[in-house]
Amino acid sequence: MTRLKVEDIKDIPGQLDRYESELMEKTGCTLREIACHAVGIEEESLFSLLDSVKFAVVPVESGQGIIEGFCETISDIVWHIGFDVFVTGKADVAGIAQAVEKKAEVVMMADDHRFMALNIKSGHMSDNAKATGKGYAAGLDLMAGGLKGRKVFITGCGPVGWSAALAVLQRGAEVSVFDTRHGTAHLLAKYVKELMNRTIVIEESLEQGLSNHHYIIEATNAAGIIDENAITRQTHIAAPGMPLGLTPEALRKISGRLLHDPLQIGTAVMAVEAGGPVARGTYMRSDG
Ligand code: 2YH
């Protein structure tokens, strides 16, 4: 798993509005709408909660320690979604205590391996890897005008790719995967067969998968594995992987048909999952 670096995130807070405009051009939706689409709720069901659910972001010193600006960036994204949020002055256990004392309902924190949003009233936990997979599947669905019946290729069957695979299957897509760790791809295929009675194709190579698909979710942590030869006018890529898996030439060629960010979509989905009506057990579909 890639540990984020200061350079990865330092520009996010100042550029959230610009990022959102780009998202709207690519998907027709705001960051919050994409997150709601990922979670499967109507945006309206969130409105009454935005004023009442408070989030705390707690710095965590364990492992390689605090990443300068990480908690503040998370806080800015949660604020952008519309929730009340603060970063605790203290780290670790003292920070969690502060979050509780200040009546936060959702506590967000990350170490080197996990990043979670925990609703401490309901016990609902949103995991960043799962949320990111769902978020990018939702983003690709919007870019594609619906994934139902479409063929989607997923590179990387780690926690993000795994979650993305389940999410696109639920959206009615046909899924193919590739992972250099063949065993992981087979485990995912077995899980999907047992859980959903669906079959996913395991591609023999990255190149083969890329050449057979227009819709791709790039969920590895390898840089530059997709070059310009894989990009056609129909290629759409949702790329949660860090660093970006496209070469600079591929990036130029794909132009606006790429979704990629270090934190925004995953964090937005976490906020909507942990602070929204599903975590609170109050979600009612507007269509009855
Ligand atoms: O960057 C990370 C890990 N790769 C987990 C992300 C899950 N996709 N963690 C951030 C560590 C933050 C640090 N402990 C802090 O500043 O609190």
Short mmCIF file of C-alpha atoms and ligand atoms in Angstrom, two decimals:
data_model
loop_
_atom_site.label_atom_id
_atom_site.label_comp_id
_atom_site.label_asym_id
_atom_site.label_seq_id
_atom_site.Cartn_x
_atom_site.Cartn_y
_atom_site.Cartn_z
CA MET A 1 0.00 0.00 0.00
CA THR A 2 1.30 3.42 -0.93
CA ARG A 3 1.84 5.84 1.92
CA LEU A 4 0.79 9.27 0.77
CA LYS A 5 3.46 11.97 0.57
CA VAL A 6 3.19 15.67 1.36
CA GLU A 7 3.62 16.46 -2.39
CA ASP A 8 0.66 14.18 -3.22
CA ILE A 9 -1.76 16.16 -1.10
CA LYS A 10 -0.42 19.66 -0.53
CA ASP A 11 -2.40 21.27 -3.38
CA ILE A 12 -5.74 19.58 -2.66
CA PRO A 13 -7.26 22.14 -0.26
CA GLY A 14 -6.61 25.14 -2.52
CA GLN A 15 -7.90 23.34 -5.60
CA LEU A 16 -11.08 21.59 -4.44
CA ASP A 17 -13.36 23.91 -6.41
CA ARG A 18 -11.29 23.48 -9.56
CA TYR A 19 -11.18 19.72 -9.03
CA GLU A 20 -14.95 19.71 -8.70
CA SER A 21 -15.38 21.60 -11.98
CA GLU A 22 -13.23 18.97 -13.70
CA LEU A 23 -15.31 16.20 -12.13
CA MET A 24 -18.47 17.84 -13.39
CA GLU A 25 -17.09 18.05 -16.91
CA LYS A 26 -16.11 14.39 -16.85
CA THR A 27 -19.03 12.84 -14.98
CA GLY A 28 -21.75 15.48 -14.89
CA CYS A 29 -21.70 15.28 -11.10
CA THR A 30 -20.20 17.03 -8.09
CA LEU A 31 -17.94 15.21 -5.65
CA ARG A 32 -20.87 14.82 -3.25
CA GLU A 33 -23.14 13.49 -5.99
CA ILE A 34 -20.49 10.93 -6.99
CA ALA A 35 -20.17 9.87 -3.34
CA CYS A 36 -23.96 9.52 -3.01
CA HIS A 37 -24.05 7.51 -6.26
CA ALA A 38 -21.33 5.23 -4.83
CA VAL A 39 -23.21 4.70 -1.57
CA GLY A 40 -26.54 4.29 -3.37
CA ILE A 41 -28.44 7.13 -1.71
CA GLU A 42 -30.29 10.17 -2.98
CA GLU A 43 -28.35 13.35 -2.29
CA GLU A 44 -31.48 14.89 -0.66
CA SER A 45 -31.35 12.26 2.09
CA LEU A 46 -28.06 13.78 3.21
CA PHE A 47 -29.15 17.41 3.48
CA SER A 48 -30.75 17.30 6.93
CA LEU A 49 -27.68 15.52 8.37
CA LEU A 50 -25.11 18.00 7.12
CA ASP A 51 -25.89 20.41 9.96
CA SER A 52 -26.15 17.81 12.69
CA VAL A 53 -23.33 15.28 12.14
CA LYS A 54 -19.94 16.48 13.37
CA PHE A 55 -16.68 14.88 12.20
CA ALA A 56 -13.30 14.86 13.99
CA VAL A 57 -10.07 14.03 12.18
CA VAL A 58 -7.44 12.61 14.55
CA PRO A 59 -3.72 12.71 13.70
CA VAL A 60 -2.01 9.32 14.23
CA GLU A 61 1.66 9.15 15.21
CA SER A 62 2.20 5.40 15.03
CA GLY A 63 4.29 3.81 12.26
CA GLN A 64 5.92 6.45 10.08
CA GLY A 65 4.00 9.17 11.89
CA ILE A 66 2.11 12.25 10.87
CA ILE A 67 2.04 13.38 7.24
CA GLU A 68 2.10 17.17 7.24
CA GLY A 69 -1.25 18.46 6.01
CA PHE A 70 -2.93 15.03 5.83
CA CYS A 71 -5.56 15.62 8.53
CA GLU A 72 -6.20 19.19 7.37
CA THR A 73 -6.75 17.93 3.82
CA ILE A 74 -9.20 15.25 5.01
CA SER A 75 -10.97 17.93 7.03
CA ASP A 76 -11.23 20.21 3.97
CA ILE A 77 -12.73 17.42 1.86
CA VAL A 78 -15.30 16.57 4.56
CA TRP A 79 -16.11 20.29 4.88
CA HIS A 80 -16.49 20.49 1.11
CA ILE A 81 -19.06 17.67 1.28
CA GLY A 82 -20.92 19.89 3.74
CA PHE A 83 -20.34 18.39 7.18
CA ASP A 84 -19.12 20.21 10.28
CA VAL A 85 -15.55 19.02 10.93
CA PHE A 86 -12.44 19.77 13.00
CA VAL A 87 -8.93 18.36 13.42
CA THR A 88 -8.18 17.43 17.02
CA GLY A 89 -5.35 19.35 18.67
CA LYS A 90 -3.92 16.14 20.12
CA ALA A 91 -2.93 12.94 18.33
CA ASP A 92 -3.66 9.27 18.98
CA VAL A 93 -5.70 8.27 22.07
CA ALA A 94 -5.76 11.82 23.43
CA GLY A 95 -7.10 12.95 20.07
CA ILE A 96 -9.88 10.35 20.12
CA ALA A 97 -10.75 11.51 23.66
CA GLN A 98 -10.93 15.10 22.40
CA ALA A 99 -13.18 14.04 19.53
CA VAL A 100 -15.60 12.41 21.98
CA GLU A 101 -15.47 15.34 24.43
CA LYS A 102 -16.32 17.75 21.60
CA LYS A 103 -19.29 15.58 20.58
CA ALA A 104 -17.99 14.35 17.25
CA GLU A 105 -20.16 11.59 15.84
CA VAL A 106 -17.66 10.41 13.22
CA VAL A 107 -13.94 9.98 13.89
CA MET A 108 -11.58 9.74 10.92
CA MET A 109 -8.00 8.54 11.31
CA ALA A 110 -5.27 6.78 9.35
CA ASP A 111 -2.09 4.89 10.10
CA ASP A 112 0.24 3.44 7.46
CA HIS A 113 -2.13 0.57 6.67
CA ARG A 114 -5.72 1.62 7.27
CA PHE A 115 -7.72 4.80 6.96
CA MET A 116 -11.19 4.69 8.47
CA ALA A 117 -14.20 6.80 9.32
CA LEU A 118 -15.91 5.41 12.41
CA ASN A 119 -19.39 6.50 13.42
CA ILE A 120 -19.06 6.14 17.17
CA LYS A 121 -22.81 6.31 17.76
CA SER A 122 -23.86 3.58 15.37
CA GLY A 123 -20.61 1.61 15.18
CA HIS A 124 -20.65 1.88 11.36
CA MET A 125 -17.11 1.87 9.96
CA SER A 126 -16.15 3.04 6.49
CA ASP A 127 -12.80 1.81 5.20
CA ASN A 128 -10.88 3.99 2.75
CA ALA A 129 -9.85 1.17 0.40
CA LYS A 130 -13.40 -0.13 0.06
CA ALA A 131 -14.85 3.36 -0.22
CA THR A 132 -12.29 4.29 -2.89
CA GLY A 133 -13.12 1.20 -4.95
CA LYS A 134 -16.85 2.02 -4.76
CA GLY A 135 -16.24 5.69 -5.52
CA TYR A 136 -14.22 5.05 -8.66
CA ALA A 137 -16.70 2.42 -9.84
CA ALA A 138 -19.43 5.05 -9.43
CA GLY A 139 -17.30 7.64 -11.26
CA LEU A 140 -16.66 5.26 -14.17
CA ASP A 141 -20.37 4.42 -14.26
CA LEU A 142 -21.16 8.13 -14.63
CA MET A 143 -18.45 8.71 -17.25
CA ALA A 144 -19.75 5.73 -19.24
CA GLY A 145 -23.41 6.75 -19.02
CA GLY A 146 -24.03 3.47 -17.16
CA LEU A 147 -21.92 0.32 -16.91
CA LYS A 148 -24.75 -2.17 -17.30
CA GLY A 149 -23.75 -4.69 -19.96
CA ARG A 150 -20.35 -3.06 -20.51
CA LYS A 151 -17.00 -4.84 -20.21
CA VAL A 152 -14.77 -3.44 -17.46
CA PHE A 153 -11.13 -4.38 -16.95
CA ILE A 154 -9.64 -4.01 -13.48
CA THR A 155 -5.89 -3.94 -12.95
CA GLY A 156 -4.88 -4.90 -9.40
CA CYS A 157 -6.95 -7.10 -7.10
CA GLY A 158 -5.84 -5.55 -3.78
CA PRO A 159 -8.45 -4.05 -1.44
CA VAL A 160 -9.29 -1.13 -3.80
CA GLY A 161 -9.51 -3.25 -6.98
CA TRP A 162 -11.43 -5.93 -5.08
CA SER A 163 -14.02 -3.43 -3.88
CA ALA A 164 -14.22 -1.83 -7.35
CA ALA A 165 -14.82 -5.26 -8.89
CA LEU A 166 -17.76 -5.97 -6.57
CA ALA A 167 -19.18 -2.50 -7.19
CA VAL A 168 -19.04 -2.71 -11.01
CA LEU A 169 -20.52 -6.21 -10.93
CA GLN A 170 -23.39 -4.81 -8.87
CA ARG A 171 -23.81 -2.18 -11.59
CA GLY A 172 -24.31 -4.96 -14.12
CA ALA A 173 -20.90 -4.88 -15.85
CA GLU A 174 -18.91 -7.84 -17.15
CA VAL A 175 -15.62 -7.89 -15.27
CA SER A 176 -12.11 -8.97 -16.26
CA VAL A 177 -9.13 -8.63 -13.94
CA PHE A 178 -5.38 -8.86 -13.96
CA ASP A 179 -2.94 -8.96 -11.05
CA THR A 180 0.73 -9.92 -11.16
CA ARG A 181 -0.07 -11.95 -8.03
CA HIS A 182 -2.16 -14.52 -9.91
CA GLY A 183 -3.37 -16.08 -6.65
CA THR A 184 -5.10 -12.84 -5.62
CA ALA A 185 -6.99 -12.64 -8.92
CA HIS A 186 -8.10 -16.28 -8.51
CA LEU A 187 -9.21 -15.60 -4.92
CA LEU A 188 -11.34 -12.68 -6.13
CA ALA A 189 -12.89 -14.81 -8.89
CA LYS A 190 -13.69 -17.55 -6.35
CA TYR A 191 -15.21 -15.03 -3.93
CA VAL A 192 -17.38 -13.49 -6.66
CA LYS A 193 -18.56 -16.92 -7.82
CA GLU A 194 -19.48 -17.98 -4.29
CA LEU A 195 -20.98 -14.69 -3.15
CA MET A 196 -22.72 -13.44 -6.31
CA ASN A 197 -22.79 -16.50 -8.53
CA ARG A 198 -21.04 -14.40 -11.19
CA THR A 199 -18.01 -15.25 -13.29
CA ILE A 200 -15.11 -12.90 -13.78
CA VAL A 201 -12.45 -13.40 -16.45
CA ILE A 202 -8.81 -13.51 -15.40
CA GLU A 203 -6.73 -11.99 -18.20
CA GLU A 204 -3.38 -13.60 -18.96
CA SER A 205 -1.53 -10.32 -19.21
CA LEU A 206 -2.01 -6.63 -18.62
CA GLU A 207 -1.60 -5.94 -22.36
CA GLN A 208 -4.30 -8.45 -23.27
CA GLY A 209 -6.75 -6.94 -20.79
CA LEU A 210 -6.01 -3.40 -21.95
CA SER A 211 -6.42 -4.26 -25.63
CA ASN A 212 -9.84 -5.86 -25.05
CA HIS A 213 -11.46 -3.07 -23.04
CA HIS A 214 -12.63 0.54 -23.27
CA TYR A 215 -13.52 0.83 -19.57
CA ILE A 216 -10.66 0.36 -17.14
CA ILE A 217 -10.16 0.70 -13.40
CA GLU A 218 -6.44 1.05 -12.66
CA ALA A 219 -6.08 -0.04 -9.04
CA THR A 220 -2.39 -0.96 -8.78
CA ASN A 221 0.34 1.04 -7.07
CA ALA A 222 2.67 0.78 -10.07
CA ALA A 223 3.61 3.94 -11.98
CA GLY A 224 3.33 4.21 -15.76
CA ILE A 225 2.15 0.68 -16.59
CA ILE A 226 -0.39 1.94 -19.17
CA ASP A 227 1.19 3.57 -22.20
CA GLU A 228 -0.31 5.52 -25.10
CA ASN A 229 -0.76 2.39 -27.24
CA ALA A 230 -3.51 1.25 -24.87
CA ILE A 231 -5.50 4.47 -25.25
CA THR A 232 -8.14 4.88 -27.96
CA ARG A 233 -10.86 7.52 -28.34
CA GLN A 234 -13.23 5.22 -26.48
CA THR A 235 -10.95 4.50 -23.52
CA HIS A 236 -12.22 5.70 -20.14
CA ILE A 237 -10.05 5.08 -17.08
CA ALA A 238 -10.87 5.44 -13.41
CA ALA A 239 -7.50 5.34 -11.67
CA PRO A 240 -7.53 5.25 -7.88
CA GLY A 241 -4.01 3.78 -7.81
CA MET A 242 -1.19 5.90 -6.42
CA PRO A 243 1.12 6.77 -8.12
CA LEU A 244 -0.77 7.21 -11.42
CA GLY A 245 -0.49 4.11 -13.63
CA LEU A 246 -0.45 6.06 -16.92
CA THR A 247 2.69 7.26 -18.69
CA PRO A 248 2.84 11.01 -19.45
CA GLU A 249 2.07 10.21 -23.14
CA ALA A 250 -0.95 8.11 -22.18
CA LEU A 251 -2.10 10.91 -19.89
CA ARG A 252 -1.94 13.42 -22.76
CA LYS A 253 -3.78 11.07 -25.11
CA ILE A 254 -6.64 10.18 -22.75
CA SER A 255 -7.34 13.85 -22.05
CA GLY A 256 -10.61 14.30 -20.10
CA ARG A 257 -11.57 10.62 -19.95
CA LEU A 258 -9.52 9.91 -16.82
CA LEU A 259 -10.54 10.08 -13.17
CA HIS A 260 -7.60 10.20 -10.77
CA ASP A 261 -6.92 11.80 -7.42
CA PRO A 262 -4.95 10.94 -4.29
CA LEU A 263 -7.73 11.33 -1.69
CA GLN A 264 -10.83 13.25 -2.73
CA ILE A 265 -13.20 10.59 -4.09
CA GLY A 266 -12.35 7.97 -1.45
CA THR A 267 -12.65 10.44 1.42
CA ALA A 268 -15.93 11.84 0.09
CA VAL A 269 -17.43 8.34 -0.06
CA MET A 270 -16.20 7.64 3.50
CA ALA A 271 -17.83 10.86 4.73
CA VAL A 272 -21.17 10.01 3.09
CA GLU A 273 -21.02 6.40 4.30
CA ALA A 274 -20.10 7.14 7.92
CA GLY A 275 -22.01 10.40 8.38
CA GLY A 276 -24.95 9.70 6.11
CA PRO A 277 -28.32 8.04 6.54
CA VAL A 278 -27.09 4.48 5.94
CA ALA A 279 -24.76 4.57 8.97
CA ARG A 280 -27.54 6.09 11.06
CA GLY A 281 -30.07 3.50 9.92
CA THR A 282 -32.45 6.19 8.70
CA TYR A 283 -32.20 5.78 4.94
CA MET A 284 -35.50 5.55 3.10
CA ARG A 285 -35.52 5.38 -0.70
CA SER A 286 -37.49 8.26 -2.18
CA ASP A 287 -39.08 5.86 -4.69
CA GLY A 288 -40.53 3.95 -1.74
O1 2YH B 1 -1.27 7.12 3.50
C1 2YH B 1 -1.65 6.36 4.35
C2 2YH B 1 -1.83 4.90 4.08
N1 2YH B 1 -1.39 4.57 2.77
C3 2YH B 1 -3.26 4.47 4.28
C4 2YH B 1 -4.18 5.06 3.25
C5 2YH B 1 -5.26 4.10 2.93
N2 2YH B 1 -5.58 4.19 1.54
N3 2YH B 1 -1.91 6.74 5.59
C6 2YH B 1 -1.86 8.10 6.03
C7 2YH B 1 -1.18 8.22 7.37
C8 2YH B 1 -1.53 9.53 8.04
C9 2YH B 1 -0.78 9.85 9.31
N4 2YH B 1 -0.82 8.81 10.29
C10 2YH B 1 -1.36 11.11 9.90
O2 2YH B 1 -0.99 12.21 9.45
O3 2YH B 1 -2.21 11.04 10.81
#
